[in-house]
Coordinates of C-alpha atoms in Angstrom, one line a residue:
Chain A
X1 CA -40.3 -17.8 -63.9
X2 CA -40.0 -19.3 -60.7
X3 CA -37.3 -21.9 -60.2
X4 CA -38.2 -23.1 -56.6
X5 CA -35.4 -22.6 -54.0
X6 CA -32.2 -24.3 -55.5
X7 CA -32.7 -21.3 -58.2
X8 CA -29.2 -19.9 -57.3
X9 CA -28.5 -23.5 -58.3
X10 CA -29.6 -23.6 -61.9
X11 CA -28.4 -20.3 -62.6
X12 CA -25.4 -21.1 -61.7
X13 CA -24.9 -23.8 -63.8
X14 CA -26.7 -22.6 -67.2
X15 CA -24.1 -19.7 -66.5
X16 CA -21.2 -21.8 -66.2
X17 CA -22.3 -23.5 -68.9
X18 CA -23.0 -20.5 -71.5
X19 CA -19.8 -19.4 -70.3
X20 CA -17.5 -22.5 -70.7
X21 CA -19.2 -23.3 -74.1
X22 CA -19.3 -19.8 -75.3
X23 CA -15.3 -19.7 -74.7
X24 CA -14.5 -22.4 -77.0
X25 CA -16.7 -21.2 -79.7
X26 CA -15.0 -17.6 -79.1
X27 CA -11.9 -19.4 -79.0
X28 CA -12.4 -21.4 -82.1
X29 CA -13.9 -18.8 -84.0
X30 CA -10.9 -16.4 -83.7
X31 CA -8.2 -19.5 -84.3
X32 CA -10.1 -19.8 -87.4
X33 CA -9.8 -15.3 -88.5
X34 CA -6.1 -15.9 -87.2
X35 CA -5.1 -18.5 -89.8
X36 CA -6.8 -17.1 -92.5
X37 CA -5.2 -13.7 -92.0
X38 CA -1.7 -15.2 -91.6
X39 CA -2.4 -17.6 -94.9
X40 CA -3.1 -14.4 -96.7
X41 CA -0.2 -12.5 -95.3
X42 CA 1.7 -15.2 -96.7
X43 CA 0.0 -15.4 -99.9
X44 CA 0.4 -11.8 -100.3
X45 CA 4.3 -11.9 -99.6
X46 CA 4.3 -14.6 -102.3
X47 CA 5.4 -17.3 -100.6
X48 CA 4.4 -20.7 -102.1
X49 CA 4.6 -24.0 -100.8
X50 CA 7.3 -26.6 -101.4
X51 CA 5.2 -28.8 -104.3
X52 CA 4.2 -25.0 -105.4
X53 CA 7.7 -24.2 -105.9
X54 CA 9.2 -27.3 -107.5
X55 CA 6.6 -27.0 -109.8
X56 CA 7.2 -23.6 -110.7
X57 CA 11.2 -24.4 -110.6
X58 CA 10.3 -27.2 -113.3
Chain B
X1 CA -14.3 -47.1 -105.4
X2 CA -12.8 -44.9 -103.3
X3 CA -14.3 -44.8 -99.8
X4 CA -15.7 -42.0 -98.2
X5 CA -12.2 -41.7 -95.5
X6 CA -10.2 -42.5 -98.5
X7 CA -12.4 -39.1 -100.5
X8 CA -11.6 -37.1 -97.6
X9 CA -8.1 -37.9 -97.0
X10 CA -7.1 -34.7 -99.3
X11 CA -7.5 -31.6 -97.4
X12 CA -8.7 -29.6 -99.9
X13 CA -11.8 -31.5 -101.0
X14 CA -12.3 -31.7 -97.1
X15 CA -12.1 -28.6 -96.9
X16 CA -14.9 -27.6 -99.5
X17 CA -16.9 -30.4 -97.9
X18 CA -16.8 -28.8 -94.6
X19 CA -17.2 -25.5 -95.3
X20 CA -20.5 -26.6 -97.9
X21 CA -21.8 -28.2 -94.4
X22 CA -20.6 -25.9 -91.5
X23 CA -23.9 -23.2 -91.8
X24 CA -26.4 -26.2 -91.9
X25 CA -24.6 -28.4 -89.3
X26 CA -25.0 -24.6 -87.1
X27 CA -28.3 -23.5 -87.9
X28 CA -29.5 -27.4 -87.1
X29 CA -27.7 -26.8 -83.8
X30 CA -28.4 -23.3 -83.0
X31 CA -32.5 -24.1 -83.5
X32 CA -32.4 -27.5 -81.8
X33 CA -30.5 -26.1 -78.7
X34 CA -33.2 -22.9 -78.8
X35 CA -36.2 -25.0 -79.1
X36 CA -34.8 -27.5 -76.2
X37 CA -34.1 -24.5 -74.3
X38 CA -37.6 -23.3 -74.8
X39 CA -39.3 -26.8 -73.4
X40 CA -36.9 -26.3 -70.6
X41 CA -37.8 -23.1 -69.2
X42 CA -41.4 -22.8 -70.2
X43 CA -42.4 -26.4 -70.9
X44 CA -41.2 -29.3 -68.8
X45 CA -42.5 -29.9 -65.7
X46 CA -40.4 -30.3 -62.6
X47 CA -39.7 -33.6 -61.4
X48 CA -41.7 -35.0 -58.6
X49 CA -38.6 -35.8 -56.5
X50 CA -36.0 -33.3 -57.6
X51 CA -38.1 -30.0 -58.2
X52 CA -36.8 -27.4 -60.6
X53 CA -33.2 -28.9 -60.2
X54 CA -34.1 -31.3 -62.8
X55 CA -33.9 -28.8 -65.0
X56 CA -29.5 -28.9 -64.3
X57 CA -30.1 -32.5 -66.7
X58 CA -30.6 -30.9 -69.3
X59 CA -27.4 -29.7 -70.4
X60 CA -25.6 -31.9 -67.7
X61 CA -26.4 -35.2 -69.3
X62 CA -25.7 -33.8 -73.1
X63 CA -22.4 -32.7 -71.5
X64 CA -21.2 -35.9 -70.1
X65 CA -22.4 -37.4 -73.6
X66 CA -20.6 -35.5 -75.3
X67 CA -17.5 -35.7 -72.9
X68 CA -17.7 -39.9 -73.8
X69 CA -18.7 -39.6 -77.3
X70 CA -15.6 -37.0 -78.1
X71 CA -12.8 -39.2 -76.2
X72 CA -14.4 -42.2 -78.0
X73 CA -13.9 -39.8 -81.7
X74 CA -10.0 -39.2 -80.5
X75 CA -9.9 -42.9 -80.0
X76 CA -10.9 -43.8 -83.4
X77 CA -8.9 -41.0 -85.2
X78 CA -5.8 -42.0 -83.2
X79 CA -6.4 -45.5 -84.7
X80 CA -6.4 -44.2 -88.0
X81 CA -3.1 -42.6 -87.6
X82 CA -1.4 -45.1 -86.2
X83 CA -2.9 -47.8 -88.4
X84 CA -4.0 -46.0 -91.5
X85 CA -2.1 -43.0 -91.6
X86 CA -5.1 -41.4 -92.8
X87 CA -3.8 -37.6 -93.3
X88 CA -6.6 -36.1 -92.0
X89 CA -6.9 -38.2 -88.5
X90 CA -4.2 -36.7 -86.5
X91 CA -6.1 -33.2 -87.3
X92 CA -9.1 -34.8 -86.2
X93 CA -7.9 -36.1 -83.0
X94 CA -6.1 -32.8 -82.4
X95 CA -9.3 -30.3 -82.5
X96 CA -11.4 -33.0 -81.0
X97 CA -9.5 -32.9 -77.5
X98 CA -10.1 -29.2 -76.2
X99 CA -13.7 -30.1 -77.1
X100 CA -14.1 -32.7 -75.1
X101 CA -12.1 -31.1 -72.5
X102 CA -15.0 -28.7 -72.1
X103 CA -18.0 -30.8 -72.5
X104 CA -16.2 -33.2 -69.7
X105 CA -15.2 -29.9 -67.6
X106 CA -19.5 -28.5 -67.7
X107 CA -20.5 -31.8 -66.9
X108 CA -18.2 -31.9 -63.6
X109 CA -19.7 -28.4 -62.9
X110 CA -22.8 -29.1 -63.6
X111 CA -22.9 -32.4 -61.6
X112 CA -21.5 -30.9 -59.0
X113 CA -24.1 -27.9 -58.7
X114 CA -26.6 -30.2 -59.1
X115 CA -25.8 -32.7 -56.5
X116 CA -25.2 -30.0 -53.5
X117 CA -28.7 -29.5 -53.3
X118 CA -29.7 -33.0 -54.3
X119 CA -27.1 -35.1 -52.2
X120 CA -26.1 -32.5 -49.8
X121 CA -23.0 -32.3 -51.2
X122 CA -20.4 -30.8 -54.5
X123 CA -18.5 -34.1 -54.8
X124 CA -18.1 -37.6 -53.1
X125 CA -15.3 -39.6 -54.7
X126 CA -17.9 -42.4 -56.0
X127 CA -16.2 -44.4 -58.8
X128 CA -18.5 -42.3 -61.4
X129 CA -17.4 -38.7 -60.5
X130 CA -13.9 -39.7 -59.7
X131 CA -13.7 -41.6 -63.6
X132 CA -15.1 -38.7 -64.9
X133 CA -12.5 -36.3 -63.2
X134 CA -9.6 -38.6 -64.9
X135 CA -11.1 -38.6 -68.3
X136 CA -11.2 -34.8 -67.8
X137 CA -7.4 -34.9 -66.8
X138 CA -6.9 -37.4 -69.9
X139 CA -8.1 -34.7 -72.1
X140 CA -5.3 -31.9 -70.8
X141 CA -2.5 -34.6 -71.4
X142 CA -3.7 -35.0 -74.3
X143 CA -3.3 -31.2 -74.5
X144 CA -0.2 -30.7 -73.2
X145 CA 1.5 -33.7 -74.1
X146 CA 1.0 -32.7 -77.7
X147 CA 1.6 -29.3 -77.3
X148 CA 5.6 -29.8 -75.5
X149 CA 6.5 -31.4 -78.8
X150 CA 8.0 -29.3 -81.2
X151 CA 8.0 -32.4 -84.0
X152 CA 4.0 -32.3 -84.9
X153 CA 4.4 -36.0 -86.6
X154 CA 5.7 -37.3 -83.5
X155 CA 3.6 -35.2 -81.4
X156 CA 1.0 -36.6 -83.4
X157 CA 2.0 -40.0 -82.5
X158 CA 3.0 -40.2 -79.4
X159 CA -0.7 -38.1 -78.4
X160 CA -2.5 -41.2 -80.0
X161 CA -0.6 -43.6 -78.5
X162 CA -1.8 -42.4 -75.2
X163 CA -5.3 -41.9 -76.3
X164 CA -5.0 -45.8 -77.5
X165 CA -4.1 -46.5 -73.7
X166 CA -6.4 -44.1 -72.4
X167 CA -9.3 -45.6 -74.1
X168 CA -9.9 -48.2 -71.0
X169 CA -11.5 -45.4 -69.4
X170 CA -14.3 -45.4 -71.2
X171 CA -16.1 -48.9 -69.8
X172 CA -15.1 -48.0 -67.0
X173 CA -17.0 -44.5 -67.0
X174 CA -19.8 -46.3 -68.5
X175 CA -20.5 -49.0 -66.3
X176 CA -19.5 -47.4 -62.8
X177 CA -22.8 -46.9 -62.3
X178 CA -23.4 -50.8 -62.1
X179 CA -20.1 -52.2 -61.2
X180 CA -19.5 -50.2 -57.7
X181 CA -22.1 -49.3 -55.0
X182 CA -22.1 -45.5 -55.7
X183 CA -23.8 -42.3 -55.0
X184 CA -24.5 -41.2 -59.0
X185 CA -27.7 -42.5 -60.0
X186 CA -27.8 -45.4 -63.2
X187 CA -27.8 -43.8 -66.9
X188 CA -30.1 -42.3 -68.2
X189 CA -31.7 -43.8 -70.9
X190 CA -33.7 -41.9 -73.6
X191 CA -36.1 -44.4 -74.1
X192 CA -36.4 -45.9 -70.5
X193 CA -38.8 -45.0 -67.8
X194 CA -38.4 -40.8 -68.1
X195 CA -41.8 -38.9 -68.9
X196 CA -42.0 -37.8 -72.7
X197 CA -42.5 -34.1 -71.1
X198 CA -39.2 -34.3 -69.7
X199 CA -37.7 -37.0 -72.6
X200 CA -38.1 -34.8 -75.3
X201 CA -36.5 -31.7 -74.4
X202 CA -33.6 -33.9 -73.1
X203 CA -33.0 -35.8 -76.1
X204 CA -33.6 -32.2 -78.4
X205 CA -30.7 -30.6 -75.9
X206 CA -28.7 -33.8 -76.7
X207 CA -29.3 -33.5 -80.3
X208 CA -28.6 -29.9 -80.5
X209 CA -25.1 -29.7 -78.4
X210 CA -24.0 -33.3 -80.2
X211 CA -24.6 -30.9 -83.8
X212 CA -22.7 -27.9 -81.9
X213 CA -20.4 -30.3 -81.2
X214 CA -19.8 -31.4 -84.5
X215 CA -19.8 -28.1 -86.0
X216 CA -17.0 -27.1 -83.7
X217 CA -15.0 -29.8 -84.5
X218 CA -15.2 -29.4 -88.6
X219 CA -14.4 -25.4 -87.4
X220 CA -11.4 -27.0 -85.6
X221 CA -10.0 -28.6 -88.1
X222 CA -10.1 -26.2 -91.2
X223 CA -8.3 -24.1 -88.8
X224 CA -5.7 -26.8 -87.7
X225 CA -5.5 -28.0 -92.1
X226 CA -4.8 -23.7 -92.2
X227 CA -2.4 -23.7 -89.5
X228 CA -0.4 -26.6 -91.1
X229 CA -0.7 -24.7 -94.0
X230 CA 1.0 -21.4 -93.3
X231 CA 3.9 -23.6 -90.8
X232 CA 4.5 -25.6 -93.8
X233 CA 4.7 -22.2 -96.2
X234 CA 7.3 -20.8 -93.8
X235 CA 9.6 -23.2 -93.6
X236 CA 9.7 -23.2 -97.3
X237 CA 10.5 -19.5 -96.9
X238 CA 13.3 -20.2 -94.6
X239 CA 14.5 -22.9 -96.7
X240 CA 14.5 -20.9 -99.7
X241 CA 16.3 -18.1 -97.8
X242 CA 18.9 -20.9 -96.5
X243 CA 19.8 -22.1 -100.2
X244 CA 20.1 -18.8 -101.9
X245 CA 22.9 -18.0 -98.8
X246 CA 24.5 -21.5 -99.3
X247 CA 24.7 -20.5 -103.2
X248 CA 26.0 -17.2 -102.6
X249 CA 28.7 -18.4 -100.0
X250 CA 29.3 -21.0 -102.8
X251 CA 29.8 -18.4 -105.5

């Protein structure tokens, strides 16, 4: 594929671009394995939420 | 009737809504972003005044879309806070803004790559680039603004209240172009004067990054309904642990 001479040009910013856009879905995709570990630590240790828990008390 | 906002104002039944429509919202994007990619490398013709370089438009017009549209999402959801108290509009606002803070950051960087070898330079402060550079510093006050509050209600607030202010930047993006003398060339318009060869892969890459878009955001916000979630679970835990010491001590 021949991209002509501002090549370096269009590379770079497909690159930049994969990069940048590939970060946040990285980022967002391991926010969301990190909640749903720590909401099933939680769950595992019991803990319920306030409602949960007057409702229980009641 | 309830409304569709007023439906999805429990997070629960948003979250079984989002996660029946997160694979199709990705699989739309992932194929219309493949195919677009596909015209663009191996189908559309360079342009007869800008060569190959053209091909930078591709994903830098979808970005600065996407940059507008995202701010303008923010905008509405802070609304709905501040005058709906919709329960599910501060989330929205909050996993909308790193989003946008990307899609406005690629379109600076792939503006500015495309304009060295177009205009013979990375930047000129035209009204255009330099509106777009303070929309992109909007978006990480937005950022931090929320995130030096420890109070997430107030954070909440005070964030929309200065996304409500904020919001004049958006005309003033828009029409740039045709309100000051500057080097950024008029929008482009899907429909106007641009060859189907090159209009269709643009307005496929537009679809296809507006649905990755979208599917990011409903990511963002199961994970910020999750978050709230297990903060709200440990504070009952702490509060627990602070009333059985207070009864003790009593006893």
């Amino acid at each position: 594929m021949d991209l002509g001479p501002h090549a370096a040009f269009i590379w770079a910013s497909y690159g930049t671009f994969a990069l940048i856009i590939g970060a946040i879905i990285g980022w967002t995709l391991f926010d969301g394995w990190r909640q749903t570990k720590a909401l099933s630590d939680a769950d595992r240790r019991g803990l319920k939420r306030r409602s949960a828990s007057a409702d229980t008390r009641d | 009737m309830q409304t569709l906002t007023q439906r999805l104002a429990n997070p629960t039944r948003f979250m079984e809504l989002s996660r029946a429509l997160l694979p199709w919202v990705s699989a739309g994007a992932a194929l219309f972003i493949l195919y677009a990619m596909y015209l663009v490398f191996f189908v559309a013709p360079p342009d007869y005044q800008q060569g190959e370089t053209v091909k930078i438009m591709y994903i830098h017009v979808p970005s600065a879309w996407l940059a507008l549209m995202s701010y303008s999402l923010i905008a509405l959801s802070s609304f709905g806070l501040l005058v709906f108290r919709h329960p599910l509009a501060d989330v929205s606002a909050k996993a909308a803004a790193p989003l946008g803070a990307a899609f406005t950051l690629c379109a600076l960087i792939t503006g500015s790559l495309w304009g060295k070898p177009m205009w013979g330079t990375y930047w000129v402060w035209d009204a255009r680039l330099t509106s777009v550079l303070i929309l992109f510093f909007l978006y990480l006050g937005l950022i931090a603004l929320r995130s030096s509050l420890e109070d997430e209600a107030l954070a909440g607030k005070l964030t929309a209240v200065l996304a409500l202010v904020g919001v004049a930047i958006l005309p003033i993006i828009k029409f740039s172009v045709d309100w000051w003398n500057t080097l950024h060339q008029p929008s482009t318009g899907f429909t106007s004067s641009v060859d189907p060869s090159m209009r269709t892969p643009l307005l496929l890459s537009a679809i296809g990054f507006t649905l990755l878009f979208f599917a990011l955001h409903l990511k963002a916000m199961q994970n910020e309904i999750l978050r709230r979630r297990v903060k709200s679970l440990r504070l009952a835990e702490v509060e627990r642990g602070e009333r059985t010491f207070a009864e003790r001590a009593g006893g």
